[in-house]
Coordinates of C-alpha atoms in Angstrom, one line a residue:
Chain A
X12 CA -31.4 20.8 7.3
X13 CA -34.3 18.7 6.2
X14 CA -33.8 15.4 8.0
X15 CA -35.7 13.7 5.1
X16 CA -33.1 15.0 2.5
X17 CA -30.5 11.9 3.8
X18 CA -32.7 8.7 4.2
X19 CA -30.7 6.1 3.8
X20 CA -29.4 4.6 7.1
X21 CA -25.4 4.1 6.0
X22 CA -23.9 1.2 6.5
X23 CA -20.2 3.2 6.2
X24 CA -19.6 7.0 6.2
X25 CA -16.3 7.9 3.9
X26 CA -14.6 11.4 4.7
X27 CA -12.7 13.0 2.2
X28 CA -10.4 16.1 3.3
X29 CA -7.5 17.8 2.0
X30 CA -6.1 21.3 2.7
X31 CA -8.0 23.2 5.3
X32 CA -9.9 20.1 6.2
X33 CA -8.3 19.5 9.4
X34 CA -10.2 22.0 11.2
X35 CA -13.4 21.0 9.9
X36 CA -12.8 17.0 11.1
X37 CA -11.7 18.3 14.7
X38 CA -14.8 19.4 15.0
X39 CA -16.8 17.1 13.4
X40 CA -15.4 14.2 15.1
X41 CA -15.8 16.1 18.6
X42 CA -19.6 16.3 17.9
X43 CA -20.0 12.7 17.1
X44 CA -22.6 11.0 19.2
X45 CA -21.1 8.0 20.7
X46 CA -23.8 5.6 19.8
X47 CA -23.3 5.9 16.1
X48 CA -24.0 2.5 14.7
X49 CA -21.8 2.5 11.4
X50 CA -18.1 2.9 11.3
X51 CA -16.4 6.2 10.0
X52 CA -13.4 6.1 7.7
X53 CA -11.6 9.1 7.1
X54 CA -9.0 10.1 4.5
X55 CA -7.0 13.1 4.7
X56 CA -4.0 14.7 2.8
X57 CA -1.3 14.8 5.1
X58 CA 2.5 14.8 5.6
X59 CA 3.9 11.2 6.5
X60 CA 4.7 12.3 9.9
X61 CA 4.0 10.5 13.3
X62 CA 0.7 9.5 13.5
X63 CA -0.5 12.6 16.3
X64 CA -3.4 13.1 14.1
X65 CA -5.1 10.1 15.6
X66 CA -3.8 10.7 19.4
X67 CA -5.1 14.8 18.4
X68 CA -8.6 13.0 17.2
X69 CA -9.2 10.5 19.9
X70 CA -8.7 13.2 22.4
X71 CA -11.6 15.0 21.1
X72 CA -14.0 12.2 19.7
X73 CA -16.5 10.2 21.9
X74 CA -16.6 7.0 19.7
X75 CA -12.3 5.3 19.3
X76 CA -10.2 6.9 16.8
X77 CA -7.8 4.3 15.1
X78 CA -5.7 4.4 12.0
X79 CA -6.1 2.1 9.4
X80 CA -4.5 -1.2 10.0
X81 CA -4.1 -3.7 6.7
X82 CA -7.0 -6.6 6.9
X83 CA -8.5 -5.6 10.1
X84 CA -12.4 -5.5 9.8
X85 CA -14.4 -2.4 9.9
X86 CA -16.3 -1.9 13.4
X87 CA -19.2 0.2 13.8
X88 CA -18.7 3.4 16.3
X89 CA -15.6 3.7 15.0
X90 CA -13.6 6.1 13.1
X91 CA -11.1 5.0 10.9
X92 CA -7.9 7.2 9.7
X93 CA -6.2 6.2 6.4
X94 CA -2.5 6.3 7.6
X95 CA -0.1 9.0 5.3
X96 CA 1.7 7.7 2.1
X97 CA -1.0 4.0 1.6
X98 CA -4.2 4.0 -0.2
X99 CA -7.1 2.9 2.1
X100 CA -9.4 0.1 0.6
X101 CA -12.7 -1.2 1.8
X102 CA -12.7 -5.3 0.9
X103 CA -16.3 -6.6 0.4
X104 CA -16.5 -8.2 3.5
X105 CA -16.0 -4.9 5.1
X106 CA -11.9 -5.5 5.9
X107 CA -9.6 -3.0 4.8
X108 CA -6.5 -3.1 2.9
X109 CA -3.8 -0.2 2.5
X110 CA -2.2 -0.3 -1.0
X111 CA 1.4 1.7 -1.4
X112 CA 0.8 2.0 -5.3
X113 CA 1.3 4.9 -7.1
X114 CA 0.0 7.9 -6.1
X115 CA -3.8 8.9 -7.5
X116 CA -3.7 12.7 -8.7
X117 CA -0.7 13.2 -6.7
X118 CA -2.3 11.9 -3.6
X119 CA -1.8 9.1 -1.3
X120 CA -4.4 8.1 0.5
X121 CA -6.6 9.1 -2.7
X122 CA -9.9 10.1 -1.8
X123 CA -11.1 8.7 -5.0
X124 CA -9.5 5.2 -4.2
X125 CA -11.3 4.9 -0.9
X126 CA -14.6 6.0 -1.7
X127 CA -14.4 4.0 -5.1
X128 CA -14.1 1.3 -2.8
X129 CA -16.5 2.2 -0.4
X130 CA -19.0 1.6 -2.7
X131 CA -17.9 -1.4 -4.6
X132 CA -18.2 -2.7 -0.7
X133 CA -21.4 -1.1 0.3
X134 CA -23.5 -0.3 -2.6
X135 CA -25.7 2.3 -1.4
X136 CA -24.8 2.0 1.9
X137 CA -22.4 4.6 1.7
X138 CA -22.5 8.5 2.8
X139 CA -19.5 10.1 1.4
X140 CA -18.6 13.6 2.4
X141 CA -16.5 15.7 0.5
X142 CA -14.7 18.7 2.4
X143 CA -11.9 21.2 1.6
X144 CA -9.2 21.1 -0.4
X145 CA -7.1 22.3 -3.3
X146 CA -7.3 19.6 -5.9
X147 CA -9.3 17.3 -7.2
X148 CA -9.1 14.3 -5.6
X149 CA -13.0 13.2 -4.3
X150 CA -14.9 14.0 -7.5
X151 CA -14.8 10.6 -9.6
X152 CA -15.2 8.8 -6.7
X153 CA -18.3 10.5 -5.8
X154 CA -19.8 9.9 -9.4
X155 CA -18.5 6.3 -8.3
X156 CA -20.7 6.4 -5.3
X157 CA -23.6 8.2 -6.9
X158 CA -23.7 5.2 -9.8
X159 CA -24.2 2.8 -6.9
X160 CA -26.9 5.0 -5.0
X161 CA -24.5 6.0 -2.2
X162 CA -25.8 9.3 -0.6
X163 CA -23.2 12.4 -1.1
X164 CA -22.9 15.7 1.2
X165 CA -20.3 18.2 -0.4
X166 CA -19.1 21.0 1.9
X167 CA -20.4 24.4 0.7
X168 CA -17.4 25.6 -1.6
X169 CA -18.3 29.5 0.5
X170 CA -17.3 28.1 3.8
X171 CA -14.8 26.0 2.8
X172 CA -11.8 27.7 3.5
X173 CA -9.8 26.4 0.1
X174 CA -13.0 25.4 -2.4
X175 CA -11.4 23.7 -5.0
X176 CA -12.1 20.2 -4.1
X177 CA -15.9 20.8 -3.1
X178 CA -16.2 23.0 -6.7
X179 CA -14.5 20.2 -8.5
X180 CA -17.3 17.5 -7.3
X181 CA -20.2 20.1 -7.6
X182 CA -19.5 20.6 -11.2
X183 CA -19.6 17.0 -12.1
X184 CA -22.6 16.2 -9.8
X185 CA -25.4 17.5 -7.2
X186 CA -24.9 16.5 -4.0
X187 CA -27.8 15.2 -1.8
X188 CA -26.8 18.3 0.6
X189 CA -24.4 21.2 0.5
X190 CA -23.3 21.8 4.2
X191 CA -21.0 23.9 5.9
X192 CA -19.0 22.8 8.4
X193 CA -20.8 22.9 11.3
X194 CA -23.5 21.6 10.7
X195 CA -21.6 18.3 9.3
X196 CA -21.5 15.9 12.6
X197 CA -25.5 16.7 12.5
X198 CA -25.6 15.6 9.6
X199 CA -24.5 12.4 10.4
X200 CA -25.5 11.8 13.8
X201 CA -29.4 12.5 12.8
X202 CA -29.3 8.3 11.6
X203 CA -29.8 7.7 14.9
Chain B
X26 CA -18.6 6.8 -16.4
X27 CA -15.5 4.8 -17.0
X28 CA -16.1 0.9 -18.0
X29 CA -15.1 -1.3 -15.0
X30 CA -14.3 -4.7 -15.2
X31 CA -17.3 -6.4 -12.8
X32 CA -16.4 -9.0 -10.2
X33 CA -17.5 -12.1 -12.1
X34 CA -15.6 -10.9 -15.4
X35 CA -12.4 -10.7 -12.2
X36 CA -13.2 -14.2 -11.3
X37 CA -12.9 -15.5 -15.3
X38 CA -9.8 -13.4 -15.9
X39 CA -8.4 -15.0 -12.8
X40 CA -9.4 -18.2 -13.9
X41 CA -8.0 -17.8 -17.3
X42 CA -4.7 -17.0 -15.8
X43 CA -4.2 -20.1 -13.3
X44 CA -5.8 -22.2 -15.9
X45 CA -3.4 -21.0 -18.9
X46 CA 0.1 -19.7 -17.3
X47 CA -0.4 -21.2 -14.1
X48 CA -0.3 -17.8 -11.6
X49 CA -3.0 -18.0 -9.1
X50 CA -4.1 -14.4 -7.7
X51 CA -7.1 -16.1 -6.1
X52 CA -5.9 -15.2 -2.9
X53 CA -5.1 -11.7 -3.8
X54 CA -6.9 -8.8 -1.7
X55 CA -9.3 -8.1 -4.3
X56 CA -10.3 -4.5 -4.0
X57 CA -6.8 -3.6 -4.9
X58 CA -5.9 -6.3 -7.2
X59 CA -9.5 -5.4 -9.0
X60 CA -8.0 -1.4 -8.9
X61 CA -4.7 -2.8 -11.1
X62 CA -7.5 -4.5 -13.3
X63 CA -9.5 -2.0 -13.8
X64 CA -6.6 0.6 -14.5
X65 CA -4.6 -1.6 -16.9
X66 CA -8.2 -2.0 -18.6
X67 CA -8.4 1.9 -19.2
X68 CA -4.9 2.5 -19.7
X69 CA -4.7 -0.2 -22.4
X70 CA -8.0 1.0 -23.9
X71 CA -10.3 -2.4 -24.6
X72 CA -13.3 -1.3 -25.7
X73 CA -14.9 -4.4 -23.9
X74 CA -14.2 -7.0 -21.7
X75 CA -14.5 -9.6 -23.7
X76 CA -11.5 -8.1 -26.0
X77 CA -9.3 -7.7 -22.2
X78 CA -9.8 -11.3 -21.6
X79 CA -8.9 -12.4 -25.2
X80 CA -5.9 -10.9 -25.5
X81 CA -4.9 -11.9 -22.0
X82 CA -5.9 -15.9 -23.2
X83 CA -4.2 -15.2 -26.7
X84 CA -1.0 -13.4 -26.1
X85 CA 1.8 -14.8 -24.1
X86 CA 3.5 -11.6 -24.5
X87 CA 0.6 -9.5 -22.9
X88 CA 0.4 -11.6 -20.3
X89 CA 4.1 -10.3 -19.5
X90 CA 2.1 -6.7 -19.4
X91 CA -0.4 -7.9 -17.3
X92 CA 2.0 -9.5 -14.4
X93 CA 4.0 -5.8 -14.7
X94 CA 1.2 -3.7 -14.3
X95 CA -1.1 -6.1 -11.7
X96 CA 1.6 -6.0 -9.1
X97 CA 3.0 -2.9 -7.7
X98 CA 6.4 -2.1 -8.6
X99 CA 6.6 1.5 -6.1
X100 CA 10.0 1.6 -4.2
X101 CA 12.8 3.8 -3.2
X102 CA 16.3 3.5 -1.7
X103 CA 16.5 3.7 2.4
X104 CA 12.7 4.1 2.2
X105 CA 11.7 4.7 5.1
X106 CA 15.2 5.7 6.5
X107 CA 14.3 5.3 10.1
X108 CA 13.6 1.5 9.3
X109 CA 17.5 1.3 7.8
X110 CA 18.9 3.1 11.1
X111 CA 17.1 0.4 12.9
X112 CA 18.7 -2.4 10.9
X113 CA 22.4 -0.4 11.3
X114 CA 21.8 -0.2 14.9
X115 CA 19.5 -3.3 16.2
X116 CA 20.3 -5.9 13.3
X117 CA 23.4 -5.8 11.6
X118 CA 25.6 -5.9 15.0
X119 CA 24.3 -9.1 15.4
X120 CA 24.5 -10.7 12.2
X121 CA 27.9 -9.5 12.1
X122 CA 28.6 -12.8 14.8
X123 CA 28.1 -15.1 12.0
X124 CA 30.0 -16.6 9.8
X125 CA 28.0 -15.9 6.5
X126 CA 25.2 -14.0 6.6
X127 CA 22.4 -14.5 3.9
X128 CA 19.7 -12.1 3.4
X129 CA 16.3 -12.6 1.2
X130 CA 14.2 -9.6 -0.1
X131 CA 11.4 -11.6 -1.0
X132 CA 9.1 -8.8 -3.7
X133 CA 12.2 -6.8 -4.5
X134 CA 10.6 -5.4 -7.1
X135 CA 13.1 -3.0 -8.8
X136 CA 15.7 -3.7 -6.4
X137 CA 16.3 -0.4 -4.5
X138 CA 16.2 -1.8 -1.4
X139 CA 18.8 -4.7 -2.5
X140 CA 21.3 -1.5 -3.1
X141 CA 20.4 -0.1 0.2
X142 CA 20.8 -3.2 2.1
X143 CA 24.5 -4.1 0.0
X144 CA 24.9 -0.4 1.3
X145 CA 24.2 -0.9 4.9
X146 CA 26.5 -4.4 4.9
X147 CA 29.4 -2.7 3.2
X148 CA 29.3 0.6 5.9
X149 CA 29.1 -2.2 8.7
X150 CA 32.1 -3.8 6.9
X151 CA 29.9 -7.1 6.5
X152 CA 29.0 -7.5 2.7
X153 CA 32.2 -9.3 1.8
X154 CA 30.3 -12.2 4.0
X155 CA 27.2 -12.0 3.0
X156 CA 24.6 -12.9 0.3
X157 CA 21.6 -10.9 -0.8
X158 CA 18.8 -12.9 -2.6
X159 CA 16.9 -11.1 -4.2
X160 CA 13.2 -12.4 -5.8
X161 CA 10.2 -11.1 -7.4
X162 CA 6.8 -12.6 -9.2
X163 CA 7.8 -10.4 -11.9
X164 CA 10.5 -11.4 -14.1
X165 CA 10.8 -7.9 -15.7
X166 CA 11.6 -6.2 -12.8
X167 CA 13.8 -8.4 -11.9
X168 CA 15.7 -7.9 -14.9
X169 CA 16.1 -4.3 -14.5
X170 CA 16.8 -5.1 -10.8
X171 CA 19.8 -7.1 -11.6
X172 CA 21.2 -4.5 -14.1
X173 CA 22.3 -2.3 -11.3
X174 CA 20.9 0.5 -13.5
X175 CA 18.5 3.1 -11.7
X176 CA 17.2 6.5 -12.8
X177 CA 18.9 9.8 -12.2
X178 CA 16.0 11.9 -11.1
X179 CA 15.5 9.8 -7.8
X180 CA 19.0 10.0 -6.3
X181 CA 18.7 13.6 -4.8
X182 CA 16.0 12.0 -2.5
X183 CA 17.4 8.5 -2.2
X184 CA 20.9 10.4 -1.1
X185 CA 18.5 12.1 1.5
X186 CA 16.6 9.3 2.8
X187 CA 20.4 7.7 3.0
X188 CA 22.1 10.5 5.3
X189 CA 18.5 10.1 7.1
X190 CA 19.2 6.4 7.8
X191 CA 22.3 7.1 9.5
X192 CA 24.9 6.6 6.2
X193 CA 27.8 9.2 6.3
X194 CA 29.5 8.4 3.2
X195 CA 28.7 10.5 0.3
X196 CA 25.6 8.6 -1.6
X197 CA 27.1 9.5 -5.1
X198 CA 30.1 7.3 -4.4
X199 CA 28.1 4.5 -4.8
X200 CA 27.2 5.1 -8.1
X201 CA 28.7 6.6 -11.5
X202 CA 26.2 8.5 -13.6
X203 CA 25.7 9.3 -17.3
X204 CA 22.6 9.6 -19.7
X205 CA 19.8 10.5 -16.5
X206 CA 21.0 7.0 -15.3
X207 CA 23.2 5.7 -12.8
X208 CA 24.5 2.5 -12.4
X209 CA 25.8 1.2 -8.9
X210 CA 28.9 -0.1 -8.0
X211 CA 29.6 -3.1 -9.6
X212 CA 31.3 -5.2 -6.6
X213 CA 27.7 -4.9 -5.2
X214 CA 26.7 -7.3 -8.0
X215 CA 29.0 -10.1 -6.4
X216 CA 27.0 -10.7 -3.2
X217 CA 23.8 -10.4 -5.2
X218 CA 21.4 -13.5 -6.4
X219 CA 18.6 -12.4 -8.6
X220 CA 15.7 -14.6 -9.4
X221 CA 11.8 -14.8 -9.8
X222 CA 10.3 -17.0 -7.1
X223 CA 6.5 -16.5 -6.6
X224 CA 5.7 -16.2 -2.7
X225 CA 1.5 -17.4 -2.9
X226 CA 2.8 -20.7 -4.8
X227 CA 6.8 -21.9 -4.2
X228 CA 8.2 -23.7 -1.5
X229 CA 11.3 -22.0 0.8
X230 CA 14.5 -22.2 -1.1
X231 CA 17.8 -21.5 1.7
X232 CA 18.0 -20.1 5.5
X233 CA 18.6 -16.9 5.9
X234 CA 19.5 -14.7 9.1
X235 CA 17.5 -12.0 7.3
X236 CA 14.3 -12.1 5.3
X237 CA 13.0 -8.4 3.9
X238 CA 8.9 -8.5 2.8
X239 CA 7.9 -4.7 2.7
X240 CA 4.7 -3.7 1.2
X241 CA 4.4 -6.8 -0.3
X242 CA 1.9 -9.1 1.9
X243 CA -0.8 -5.7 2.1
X244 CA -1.9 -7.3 -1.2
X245 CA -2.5 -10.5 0.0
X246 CA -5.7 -12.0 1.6
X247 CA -5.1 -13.1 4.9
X248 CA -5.2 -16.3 4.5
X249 CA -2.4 -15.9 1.9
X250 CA -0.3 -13.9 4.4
X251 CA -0.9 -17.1 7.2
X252 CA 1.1 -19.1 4.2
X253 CA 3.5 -16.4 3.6
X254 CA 4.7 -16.2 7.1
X255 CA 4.7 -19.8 7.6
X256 CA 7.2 -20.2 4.3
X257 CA 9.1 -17.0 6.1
X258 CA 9.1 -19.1 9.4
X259 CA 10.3 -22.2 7.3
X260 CA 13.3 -19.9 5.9
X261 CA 14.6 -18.4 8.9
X262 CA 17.6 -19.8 11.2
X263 CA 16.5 -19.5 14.6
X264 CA 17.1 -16.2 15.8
X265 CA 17.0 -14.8 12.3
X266 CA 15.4 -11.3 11.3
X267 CA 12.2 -10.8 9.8
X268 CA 11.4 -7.1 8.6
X269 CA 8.0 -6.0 7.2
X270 CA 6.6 -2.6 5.7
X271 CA 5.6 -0.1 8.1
X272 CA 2.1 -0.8 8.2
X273 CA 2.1 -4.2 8.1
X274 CA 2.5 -6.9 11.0
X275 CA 3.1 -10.6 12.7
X276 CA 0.2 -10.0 14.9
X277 CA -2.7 -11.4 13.0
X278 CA -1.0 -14.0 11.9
X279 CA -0.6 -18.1 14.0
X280 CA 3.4 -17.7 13.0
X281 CA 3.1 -14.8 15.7
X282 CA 3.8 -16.9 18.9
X283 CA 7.1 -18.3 17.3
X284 CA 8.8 -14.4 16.6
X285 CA 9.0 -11.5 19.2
X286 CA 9.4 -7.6 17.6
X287 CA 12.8 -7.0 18.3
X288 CA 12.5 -3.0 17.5
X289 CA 9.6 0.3 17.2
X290 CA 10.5 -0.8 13.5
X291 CA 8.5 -3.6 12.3
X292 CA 11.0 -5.9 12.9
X293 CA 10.3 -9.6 14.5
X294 CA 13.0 -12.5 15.3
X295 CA 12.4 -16.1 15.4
X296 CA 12.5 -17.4 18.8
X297 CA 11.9 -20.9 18.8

């Protein structure tokens, strides 16, 4: 990857992940370099089960793994989890509120919600990355994050293992980079 | 790309509403509240902004639209059923040592978790004691709240999230059904007070032993939810019950050092 393709230093990185995602953030988040200066907000489809996802993450991540919590204030070097069944919005002084509205193309969290957010709150601040997944959730709010001059990585839709999601943003949009999966946390960690 | 309503054309519209029909939303969490805005705005088709805010100023009736669509009307009976097994098993045996037990669900939107709370009372052989208030900002779903009339398609899951929260009755007992609707026992009605009461502008109206706010104060600014508390602090007896939505909490707020969670559920009781 060319370093210069991503410029930008972000002020927020938004994840977006649905089915066969979860693989792809284990190891992302494992290859994080703890001195990241910019918080990381994930949102991932998942069954409203106990929150293990964030104990399973913060085993594995060097910077602190925390869900969500309503109105607390984003801190850099860390990654945030939207928790199951709430929307997860960025406020534009960088707080976050969750939102138990209706669901967003049959999701909630909605990647689209977050990352429309994201940019409202950071302009083009923002690196959004769109992974796997079987619907379309992620694609209008990339255009949303495009608009405002946000930077977008898309997985590569031939090593994602469902391509759906990643073909539903690539056919409204070019992303700044096309990455598979491993070469992701790189990706990210290279702002430093 | 979709039109969005901007963050000064938020501001006027907000204005415009205080100013005219006296609801302030100032203290709303805006990225959501601007979400509502900007999806009424599509839904309802304006082809500008300027058209949105004049028939908001112009027509009473939309206005009625508005305060439906802006707040979030998403519920479901027992939601959350391991929340109701805590109030069966950590709450209810002790508001069953009172005399008269009043309960508030302050944002009952619809009112499916009035029915699930009349529910729980009658199975602990307490409702013919108690009172359930019931309020909400919007007087439309209160309305419908207070008809006792729900859906059809939902009760499969609410009967579900029912035998989840501990009930062992069977859920369609409750209810008689015809035309894809049900409506609910009407003895519930009895120990039920329904009523719009706005929780970012009026005062505290009765003590309660038990005051239900889920997935209402996520919408507020914090601020707002420091006010909220304090009215909720003003309402309580001492040693009443104060239950929130799962993701929501005391902690942030200064009413904190005054309640003590009581349960893994998000349930707090006043102290002092």
């Amino acid at each position: 990857m060319a370093k210069s393709d991503l410029s930008n230093i972000p002020g927020c990185v938004v994840i977006g992940g649905s089915a066969g995602s979860l693989k792809v953030i284990l190891s992302l988040v494992t290859a994080l370099d703890a001195r990241l200066p910019f918080p990381v907000v994930i949102v991932l489809h998942r069954k409203n089960d106990a929150s293990s996802l964030e104990h399973l993450l913060n085993d594995r991540c060097p910077l602190r793994v925390k869900e969500a919590e309503d109105k607390e204030d984003l801190a850099p070097g860390t990654v945030y989890l939207a928790p199951p069944d709430y929307h997860l919005l960025i406020e534009s002084d960088h707080s976050l509120s969750l939102d138990a509205s209706e669901k967003v193309l049959w999701s909630r969290p909605s990647i689209d919600v977050t990352f429309q957010s994201a940019a409202e709150a950071f302009g083009h601040h923002v690196l959004a990355i769109l992974l796997s997944g079987a619907n379309n959730d992620g694609a209008s709010g990339l255009e949303y994050i495009r608009h405002h001059g946000g930077q977008i990585i898309v997985q590569d839709p031939d090593n994602a293992e469902i391509p759906v999601m990643p073909r539903a943003a690539l056919a409204r949009l070019r992303p700044d980079l096309l990455l598979p999966d491993y070469a992701m946390a790189a990706a990210i960690n290279h702002f430093l | 790309m979709t039109l969005f309503v901007t963050d000064e054309e938020m501001a006027l519209l907000l204005y415009d509403i205080q100013d005219l029909y006296g609801y302030d939303f100032n203290a709303y969490a805006k990225a959501s509240l601007k979400r509502r805005i900007n999806r009424l705005f599509a839904l309802d088709r304006f082809p500008s902004f300027a058209e949105f805010r004049f028939r908001l100023r112009t027509d009473t009736a939309y206005f009625g639209r508005f305060i439906e669509q802006i707040t979030v009307n998403v519920t479901e009976m027992f939601r959350d059923p391991a929340f109701y097994l805590a109030l069966r098993k950590e709450v209810l045996p002790l508001l069953a040592t009172y005399p008269f037990i009043r309960v508030w669900h302050a944002g009952c939107s619809t009112g499916e978790e009035v029915y699930s709370m009349a529910i729980l009372l009658r199975e602990a052989n307490l409702l013919h004691k108690s009172i359930l208030y019931a309020t909400d900002i919007n007087p439309q779903v209160v309305q419908q709240a207070a008809s006792g009339v729900f859906s059809m398609q939902h009760m499969k899951q609410y009967s579900e999230n029912y035998i989840l929260s501990g009930g062992r009755h069977d859920f369609s007992s409750y209810y008689t059904a015809g035309n894809n609707k049900v409506l609910f026992d009407v003895s519930f009605k009895k120990h039920m007070v329904f009523s719009t009461h706005n929780l970012a502008a009026e005062s505290s109206f009765n003590e309660f032993q038990l005051i239900v706010c889920r997935n209402v104060l996520i919408y507020f600014e914090k601020e707002l939810q420091a006010r909220v508390f304090d009215l909720f602090d003003t309402s309580l007896e001492r040693l009443g019950f104060l239950a929130l939505g799962s993701k929501e909490s005391l902690r942030l707020s200064p009413a904190n050092a005054k309640f003590r969670q009581v349960s893994e559920q998000k349930i707090w009781r006043k102290v002092i």
